[in-house]
PDB file of C-alpha atoms in Angstrom:
ATOM      1  CA  MET A   4       3.370  15.553 -23.413  1.00 54.00           C
ATOM      2  CA  THR A   5       1.405  14.779 -26.575  1.00 63.00           C
ATOM      3  CA  ARG A   6       0.027  11.329 -27.228  1.00 74.00           C
ATOM      4  CA  LEU A   7       2.561   8.917 -28.744  1.00 71.00           C
ATOM      5  CA  ASP A   8       1.324   6.223 -31.100  1.00 79.00           C
ATOM      6  CA  ARG A   9       4.671   4.422 -31.070  1.00 91.00           C
ATOM      7  CA  TYR A  10       7.437   4.286 -28.455  1.00 96.00           C
ATOM      8  CA  LEU A  11       9.906   1.922 -26.818  1.00 97.00           C
ATOM      9  CA  ALA A  12       9.490   0.511 -23.324  1.00 97.00           C
ATOM     10  CA  ALA A  13      12.541  -0.373 -21.220  1.00 97.00           C
ATOM     11  CA  ALA A  14      12.282  -3.093 -18.539  1.00 96.00           C
ATOM     12  CA  CYS A  15      15.228  -2.542 -16.193  1.00 95.00           C
ATOM     13  CA  GLN A  16      16.858  -5.191 -14.008  1.00 88.00           C
ATOM     14  CA  TRP A  17      19.934  -5.186 -11.836  1.00 79.00           C
ATOM     15  CA  ASP A  18      21.621  -7.077  -9.041  1.00 78.00           C
ATOM     16  CA  ARG A  19      21.220  -4.739  -6.110  1.00 77.00           C
ATOM     17  CA  PRO A  20      22.062  -5.402  -2.466  1.00 78.00           C
ATOM     18  CA  SER A  21      19.447  -6.194   0.148  1.00 83.00           C
ATOM     19  CA  VAL A  22      19.195  -3.129   2.353  1.00 91.00           C
ATOM     20  CA  LYS A  23      18.241  -3.374   6.009  1.00 93.00           C
ATOM     21  CA  ASN A  24      17.060   0.179   6.698  1.00 95.00           C
ATOM     22  CA  ARG A  25      15.775   3.338   5.006  1.00 96.00           C
ATOM     23  CA  GLU A  26      19.260   4.825   4.772  1.00 95.00           C
ATOM     24  CA  GLY A  27      20.257   2.070   2.379  1.00 95.00           C
ATOM     25  CA  ILE A  28      17.491   2.868  -0.093  1.00 96.00           C
ATOM     26  CA  ARG A  29      19.184   5.986  -1.458  1.00 96.00           C
ATOM     27  CA  ALA A  30      21.917   4.029  -3.252  1.00 95.00           C
ATOM     28  CA  ASN A  31      19.305   1.954  -5.061  1.00 95.00           C
ATOM     29  CA  ILE A  32      17.493   5.106  -6.137  1.00 97.00           C
ATOM     30  CA  ASP A  33      20.818   6.488  -7.405  1.00 97.00           C
ATOM     31  CA  ARG A  34      21.184   3.399  -9.587  1.00 95.00           C
ATOM     32  CA  MET A  35      17.598   3.630 -10.857  1.00 97.00           C
ATOM     33  CA  VAL A  36      18.193   7.221 -11.965  1.00 98.00           C
ATOM     34  CA  GLU A  37      21.424   6.206 -13.732  1.00 97.00           C
ATOM     35  CA  MET A  38      19.723   3.301 -15.514  1.00 97.00           C
ATOM     36  CA  THR A  39      16.799   5.472 -16.589  1.00 98.00           C
ATOM     37  CA  HIS A  40      19.130   7.985 -18.213  1.00 98.00           C
ATOM     38  CA  ALA A  41      21.099   5.160 -19.829  1.00 97.00           C
ATOM     39  CA  ALA A  42      17.969   3.522 -21.250  1.00 97.00           C
ATOM     40  CA  VAL A  43      16.677   6.750 -22.765  1.00 98.00           C
ATOM     41  CA  ALA A  44      20.031   7.805 -24.214  1.00 97.00           C
ATOM     42  CA  GLY A  45      21.249   4.356 -25.226  1.00 95.00           C
ATOM     43  CA  TYR A  46      18.200   3.417 -27.289  1.00 95.00           C
ATOM     44  CA  ARG A  47      17.725   6.829 -28.913  1.00 94.00           C
ATOM     45  CA  PRO A  48      19.180   5.601 -32.239  1.00 94.00           C
ATOM     46  CA  LEU A  49      16.431   2.941 -32.343  1.00 94.00           C
ATOM     47  CA  GLY A  50      13.532   5.132 -31.264  1.00 95.00           C
ATOM     48  CA  ARG A  51      12.076   7.094 -28.416  1.00 96.00           C
ATOM     49  CA  VAL A  52      11.868   5.418 -25.009  1.00 97.00           C
ATOM     50  CA  GLY A  53       8.558   6.505 -23.539  1.00 97.00           C
ATOM     51  CA  LEU A  54       8.151   4.107 -20.600  1.00 98.00           C
ATOM     52  CA  VAL A  55      10.742   2.801 -18.134  1.00 98.00           C
ATOM     53  CA  VAL A  56       9.790   0.033 -15.683  1.00 98.00           C
ATOM     54  CA  PHE A  57      11.688  -1.287 -12.652  1.00 97.00           C
ATOM     55  CA  PRO A  58      10.964  -4.573 -10.838  1.00 95.00           C
ATOM     56  CA  GLU A  59       9.133  -5.373  -7.646  1.00 95.00           C
ATOM     57  CA  PHE A  60      11.033  -4.451  -4.462  1.00 94.00           C
ATOM     58  CA  ALA A  61      13.447  -2.323  -6.503  1.00 94.00           C
ATOM     59  CA  TRP A  62      13.937  -0.060  -3.480  1.00 95.00           C
ATOM     60  CA  SER A  63      14.346  -2.731  -0.821  1.00 92.00           C
ATOM     61  CA  PRO A  64      13.327  -6.372  -0.347  1.00 88.00           C
ATOM     62  CA  PRO A  65      10.954  -7.324   2.491  1.00 90.00           C
ATOM     63  CA  ILE A  66      13.670  -8.993   4.550  1.00 91.00           C
ATOM     64  CA  TYR A  67      11.787  -8.855   7.867  1.00 94.00           C
ATOM     65  CA  THR A  68       9.212 -11.402   8.987  1.00 93.00           C
ATOM     66  CA  THR A  69       6.592  -9.091  10.521  1.00 94.00           C
ATOM     67  CA  ALA A  70       4.735  -6.052   9.259  1.00 94.00           C
ATOM     68  CA  GLN A  71       5.810  -4.187  12.396  1.00 95.00           C
ATOM     69  CA  GLU A  72       9.493  -4.673  11.522  1.00 96.00           C
ATOM     70  CA  LEU A  73       8.889  -3.605   7.926  1.00 96.00           C
ATOM     71  CA  ALA A  74       7.182  -0.449   9.165  1.00 96.00           C
ATOM     72  CA  GLN A  75       9.976   0.245  11.626  1.00 96.00           C
ATOM     73  CA  HIS A  76      12.947  -0.238   9.304  1.00 97.00           C
ATOM     74  CA  LEU A  77      11.944   0.092   5.637  1.00 97.00           C
ATOM     75  CA  ALA A  78       8.471   1.462   4.957  1.00 97.00           C
ATOM     76  CA  LEU A  79       7.908   5.016   3.725  1.00 98.00           C
ATOM     77  CA  PRO A  80       4.913   7.196   2.880  1.00 97.00           C
ATOM     78  CA  SER A  81       4.309   7.582  -0.859  1.00 95.00           C
ATOM     79  CA  ASP A  82       5.120  11.290  -0.550  1.00 95.00           C
ATOM     80  CA  ASN A  83       8.866  10.995   0.037  1.00 97.00           C
ATOM     81  CA  GLU A  84      12.175  12.337  -1.270  1.00 97.00           C
ATOM     82  CA  HIS A  85      12.806   9.322  -3.515  1.00 98.00           C
ATOM     83  CA  VAL A  86       9.453   9.628  -5.253  1.00 98.00           C
ATOM     84  CA  ALA A  87      10.154  13.322  -5.788  1.00 98.00           C
ATOM     85  CA  ARG A  88      13.540  12.534  -7.330  1.00 98.00           C
ATOM     86  CA  LEU A  89      12.218   9.811  -9.642  1.00 98.00           C
ATOM     87  CA  THR A  90       9.317  12.029 -10.676  1.00 98.00           C
ATOM     88  CA  LYS A  91      11.735  14.810 -11.598  1.00 98.00           C
ATOM     89  CA  THR A  92      13.884  12.358 -13.557  1.00 98.00           C
ATOM     90  CA  ALA A  93      10.892  11.128 -15.554  1.00 98.00           C
ATOM     91  CA  THR A  94       9.590  14.631 -16.157  1.00 98.00           C
ATOM     92  CA  ASP A  95      12.960  16.010 -17.236  1.00 98.00           C
ATOM     93  CA  LEU A  96      13.369  13.135 -19.728  1.00 98.00           C
ATOM     94  CA  GLY A  97       9.801  13.396 -21.012  1.00 97.00           C
ATOM     95  CA  ILE A  98       8.985   9.781 -20.127  1.00 97.00           C
ATOM     96  CA  LEU A  99       6.799   7.805 -17.757  1.00 98.00           C
ATOM     97  CA  LEU A 100       8.487   5.725 -15.061  1.00 98.00           C
ATOM     98  CA  VAL A 101       7.169   2.803 -13.015  1.00 98.00           C
ATOM     99  CA  CYS A 102       9.220   2.949  -9.833  1.00 97.00           C
ATOM    100  CA  GLY A 103       9.246  -0.787  -9.198  1.00 96.00           C
ATOM    101  CA  SER A 104       7.757  -1.185  -5.748  1.00 97.00           C
ATOM    102  CA  PHE A 105       8.488  -0.095  -2.217  1.00 97.00           C
ATOM    103  CA  LEU A 106       7.062  -0.783   1.219  1.00 97.00           C
ATOM    104  CA  GLU A 107       4.523   1.932   1.997  1.00 98.00           C
ATOM    105  CA  VAL A 108       2.722   3.190   5.071  1.00 98.00           C
ATOM    106  CA  ASP A 109      -0.276   5.506   4.896  1.00 97.00           C
ATOM    107  CA  PRO A 110      -1.736   7.317   7.928  1.00 95.00           C
ATOM    108  CA  LYS A 111      -5.162   6.804   6.362  1.00 96.00           C
ATOM    109  CA  TRP A 112      -4.719   3.056   6.967  1.00 96.00           C
ATOM    110  CA  PRO A 113      -2.859   2.779  10.298  1.00 94.00           C
ATOM    111  CA  GLY A 114      -1.092  -0.479  11.008  1.00 92.00           C
ATOM    112  CA  ALA A 115      -0.966  -1.561   7.357  1.00 96.00           C
ATOM    113  CA  VAL A 116       2.172  -1.899   5.235  1.00 97.00           C
ATOM    114  CA  PHE A 117       1.573  -2.054   1.475  1.00 98.00           C
ATOM    115  CA  ASN A 118       3.689  -3.293  -1.429  1.00 98.00           C
ATOM    116  CA  THR A 119       3.205  -0.205  -3.598  1.00 98.00           C
ATOM    117  CA  SER A 120       4.092   0.810  -7.130  1.00 98.00           C
ATOM    118  CA  LEU A 121       3.767   4.272  -8.659  1.00 98.00           C
ATOM    119  CA  LEU A 122       3.530   5.487 -12.232  1.00 98.00           C
ATOM    120  CA  LEU A 123       5.431   8.762 -12.343  1.00 98.00           C
ATOM    121  CA  GLY A 124       5.746  11.536 -14.914  1.00 97.00           C
ATOM    122  CA  GLU A 125       4.441  14.925 -15.988  1.00 97.00           C
ATOM    123  CA  GLY A 126       5.562  16.289 -12.627  1.00 97.00           C
ATOM    124  CA  LYS A 127       3.318  14.061 -10.516  1.00 98.00           C
ATOM    125  CA  THR A 128       2.180  10.600  -9.489  1.00 98.00           C
ATOM    126  CA  LEU A 129      -0.207   9.393 -12.184  1.00 98.00           C
ATOM    127  CA  LEU A 130      -1.183   6.102 -10.565  1.00 98.00           C
ATOM    128  CA  ARG A 131      -0.657   4.253  -7.284  1.00 98.00           C
ATOM    129  CA  TYR A 132      -1.087   0.491  -7.212  1.00 98.00           C
ATOM    130  CA  ARG A 133      -0.965  -1.608  -4.063  1.00 98.00           C
ATOM    131  CA  LYS A 134      -0.399  -5.334  -4.496  1.00 98.00           C
ATOM    132  CA  VAL A 135      -3.668  -7.190  -3.950  1.00 98.00           C
ATOM    133  CA  HIS A 136      -2.302 -10.750  -3.647  1.00 97.00           C
ATOM    134  CA  PRO A 137       0.689 -10.957  -1.261  1.00 96.00           C
ATOM    135  CA  TRP A 138       2.697 -14.146  -1.724  1.00 91.00           C
ATOM    136  CA  ILE A 139       1.818 -15.763   1.593  1.00 88.00           C
ATOM    137  CA  PRO A 140       3.637 -16.785   3.789  1.00 86.00           C
ATOM    138  CA  TRP A 141       6.747 -14.970   2.523  1.00 86.00           C
ATOM    139  CA  GLU A 142       5.133 -11.551   2.151  1.00 92.00           C
ATOM    140  CA  VAL A 143       3.628 -10.157   5.337  1.00 93.00           C
ATOM    141  CA  HIS A 144       2.441  -6.800   4.006  1.00 93.00           C
ATOM    142  CA  ALA A 145      -1.272  -6.051   3.687  1.00 96.00           C
ATOM    143  CA  SER A 146      -3.685  -6.495   0.822  1.00 97.00           C
ATOM    144  CA  PRO A 147      -6.077  -3.560   0.393  1.00 97.00           C
ATOM    145  CA  HIS A 148      -8.777  -6.187  -0.139  1.00 95.00           C
ATOM    146  CA  ASP A 149      -8.499  -7.243   3.522  1.00 93.00           C
ATOM    147  CA  ILE A 150      -8.740  -3.753   5.043  1.00 96.00           C
ATOM    148  CA  ALA A 151     -12.181  -2.865   6.357  1.00 94.00           C
ATOM    149  CA  GLY A 152     -13.533   0.291   4.767  1.00 96.00           C
ATOM    150  CA  TYR A 153     -10.866   0.506   2.067  1.00 97.00           C
ATOM    151  CA  ASP A 154     -12.294   3.007  -0.404  1.00 96.00           C
ATOM    152  CA  GLU A 155      -9.634   3.372  -3.102  1.00 96.00           C
ATOM    153  CA  PRO A 156      -9.628   1.526  -6.454  1.00 97.00           C
ATOM    154  CA  PHE A 157      -8.002  -1.898  -6.286  1.00 98.00           C
ATOM    155  CA  PHE A 158      -7.022  -1.786  -9.971  1.00 98.00           C
ATOM    156  CA  PRO A 159      -6.583   1.837 -11.119  1.00 98.00           C
ATOM    157  CA  VAL A 160      -5.812   2.771 -14.731  1.00 98.00           C
ATOM    158  CA  ALA A 161      -4.064   5.993 -15.823  1.00 98.00           C
ATOM    159  CA  ASP A 162      -4.823   7.719 -19.122  1.00 97.00           C
ATOM    160  CA  THR A 163      -1.422   8.956 -20.318  1.00 97.00           C
ATOM    161  CA  PRO A 164       0.359  10.078 -23.492  1.00 94.00           C
ATOM    162  CA  MET A 165       1.726   6.513 -23.652  1.00 95.00           C
ATOM    163  CA  GLY A 166      -1.781   5.039 -23.665  1.00 96.00           C
ATOM    164  CA  LYS A 167      -3.973   3.819 -20.849  1.00 97.00           C
ATOM    165  CA  ILE A 168      -1.682   2.044 -18.388  1.00 98.00           C
ATOM    166  CA  GLY A 169      -2.395  -0.323 -15.519  1.00 98.00           C
ATOM    167  CA  ILE A 170      -0.016  -2.041 -13.103  1.00 98.00           C
ATOM    168  CA  ALA A 171      -0.299  -5.362 -11.288  1.00 98.00           C
ATOM    169  CA  THR A 172       2.456  -6.925  -9.216  1.00 98.00           C
ATOM    170  CA  CYS A 173       4.029 -10.378  -9.480  1.00 95.00           C
ATOM    171  CA  TYR A 174       1.620 -12.914  -7.918  1.00 94.00           C
ATOM    172  CA  ASP A 175      -1.370 -10.786  -8.939  1.00 97.00           C
ATOM    173  CA  TRP A 176      -0.757 -12.021 -12.475  1.00 96.00           C
ATOM    174  CA  LEU A 177      -1.408 -15.640 -11.516  1.00 94.00           C
ATOM    175  CA  PHE A 178      -5.081 -14.648 -11.212  1.00 96.00           C
ATOM    176  CA  PRO A 179      -6.640 -13.743 -14.595  1.00 97.00           C
ATOM    177  CA  GLU A 180      -9.237 -11.606 -12.860  1.00 97.00           C
ATOM    178  CA  SER A 181      -6.574  -9.072 -11.806  1.00 97.00           C
ATOM    179  CA  THR A 182      -5.487  -8.098 -15.296  1.00 98.00           C
ATOM    180  CA  ARG A 183      -9.061  -8.430 -16.533  1.00 98.00           C
ATOM    181  CA  GLU A 184     -10.036  -5.703 -14.072  1.00 98.00           C
ATOM    182  CA  LEU A 185      -7.333  -3.497 -15.583  1.00 98.00           C
ATOM    183  CA  ALA A 186      -8.503  -4.263 -19.111  1.00 98.00           C
ATOM    184  CA  LEU A 187     -12.118  -3.518 -18.200  1.00 98.00           C
ATOM    185  CA  GLY A 188     -10.845  -0.203 -16.860  1.00 98.00           C
ATOM    186  CA  GLY A 189      -9.497   0.544 -20.332  1.00 98.00           C
ATOM    187  CA  ALA A 190      -5.849  -0.465 -19.939  1.00 98.00           C
ATOM    188  CA  GLU A 191      -3.999  -0.823 -23.232  1.00 97.00           C
ATOM    189  CA  VAL A 192      -0.603  -1.430 -21.613  1.00 98.00           C
ATOM    190  CA  LEU A 193      -0.369  -3.909 -18.733  1.00 98.00           C
ATOM    191  CA  VAL A 194       2.751  -3.437 -16.617  1.00 98.00           C
ATOM    192  CA  ARG A 195       4.011  -6.314 -14.540  1.00 98.00           C
ATOM    193  CA  ILE A 196       6.636  -5.778 -11.870  1.00 97.00           C
ATOM    194  CA  SER A 197       7.944  -8.922 -10.286  1.00 94.00           C
ATOM    195  CA  ALA A 198      10.599 -10.511  -8.089  1.00 89.00           C
ATOM    196  CA  TYR A 199      10.470 -14.040  -9.448  1.00 81.00           C
ATOM    197  CA  MET A 200      13.491 -16.246  -8.926  1.00 72.00           C
ATOM    198  CA  ASP A 201      14.096 -19.669 -10.450  1.00 69.00           C
ATOM    199  CA  PRO A 202      12.830 -22.341 -10.247  1.00 69.00           C
ATOM    200  CA  TRP A 203       9.629 -20.256 -10.278  1.00 69.00           C
ATOM    201  CA  GLY A 204      10.372 -18.121 -13.281  1.00 74.00           C
ATOM    202  CA  ALA A 205      11.883 -18.653 -16.690  1.00 76.00           C
ATOM    203  CA  THR A 206      13.173 -22.232 -16.594  1.00 79.00           C
ATOM    204  CA  PRO A 207      11.013 -25.134 -17.882  1.00 84.00           C
ATOM    205  CA  PRO A 208       8.980 -26.924 -16.686  1.00 84.00           C
ATOM    206  CA  MET A 209       8.071 -24.106 -14.246  1.00 83.00           C
ATOM    207  CA  ASP A 210       8.450 -21.196 -16.672  1.00 86.00           C
ATOM    208  CA  TRP A 211       5.522 -19.255 -15.264  1.00 86.00           C
ATOM    209  CA  TRP A 212       7.097 -15.948 -16.234  1.00 90.00           C
ATOM    210  CA  THR A 213       6.911 -16.447 -19.987  1.00 90.00           C
ATOM    211  CA  ILE A 214       3.662 -18.411 -20.042  1.00 92.00           C
ATOM    212  CA  VAL A 215       1.663 -16.150 -17.742  1.00 94.00           C
ATOM    213  CA  ASN A 216       2.837 -12.920 -19.378  1.00 96.00           C
ATOM    214  CA  ARG A 217       1.850 -14.197 -22.816  1.00 96.00           C
ATOM    215  CA  CYS A 218      -1.492 -15.503 -21.572  1.00 97.00           C
ATOM    216  CA  ARG A 219      -2.464 -12.199 -19.982  1.00 98.00           C
ATOM    217  CA  ALA A 220      -1.532 -10.284 -23.142  1.00 98.00           C
ATOM    218  CA  LEU A 221      -3.631 -12.669 -25.258  1.00 97.00           C
ATOM    219  CA  GLU A 222      -6.632 -12.741 -22.915  1.00 96.00           C
ATOM    220  CA  ASN A 223      -6.852  -8.971 -22.722  1.00 98.00           C
ATOM    221  CA  ILE A 224      -5.630  -8.011 -26.227  1.00 97.00           C
ATOM    222  CA  ALA A 225      -3.124  -5.684 -24.580  1.00 97.00           C
ATOM    223  CA  HIS A 226       0.566  -4.924 -24.618  1.00 97.00           C
ATOM    224  CA  VAL A 227       2.563  -6.330 -21.682  1.00 98.00           C
ATOM    225  CA  VAL A 228       5.702  -4.718 -20.259  1.00 98.00           C
ATOM    226  CA  ALA A 229       7.195  -7.011 -17.615  1.00 96.00           C
ATOM    227  CA  ALA A 230      10.217  -6.225 -15.424  1.00 95.00           C
ATOM    228  CA  ASN A 231      11.602  -9.044 -13.300  1.00 91.00           C
ATOM    229  CA  GLN A 232      14.195  -9.013 -10.553  1.00 85.00           C
ATOM    230  CA  GLY A 233      17.789  -9.521 -11.615  1.00 78.00           C
ATOM    231  CA  ALA A 234      19.199 -10.024  -8.124  1.00 60.00           C
ATOM    232  CA  THR A 235      21.083 -12.823  -6.431  1.00 61.00           C
ATOM    233  CA  LEU A 236      20.321 -13.872  -2.880  1.00 54.00           C
ATOM    234  CA  ALA A 237      22.408 -11.490  -0.791  1.00 48.00           C
TER     235      ALA A 237
END
């Protein structure tokens, strides 16, 4: 793909069921593929959609209370059939796609479960981001910061036809240093995936979502594309 100076970004939300095992993930991926096609086709009269972003835990919510249960029932390696399908979708449409996030295991880091997001397109994974600030005590997955010997970038940035893109997840954005690291890495587009629910979200006086997103854009002189959860408690 050639570099685009101007494009549309689609932040996708939907009310999807809470799945309890890996078998349930496929239906959510089906819906993500449908919504990606709909976003690209539906907004074509207004311009080219170049970036599609899904929210945190788009594949499955972390409904278990221990990392061991997450690993047993929901976690997947980042090289899996769903990533392959979403990568093909993005490549066929000529876009980049942020897959929301999923629970990931990696044999390189045994015993750890990560909250992981991928930037997909051009036939490959362009960026892998693992949430650095889990929302304790509700999130029991690991932070790469706390793993001894962790030797991968905490805040990677991908140079793409849609600009230099960085991802940070939900609670990471409450810490200005997180997005500053992305900006120092050259990020021009800051992608936020989140699973906020009111009262911690869009409703005053606790409208963190709007305030924090605007602050991070201003602080870093960068575009922000933010996709929040659209789900009910189910």
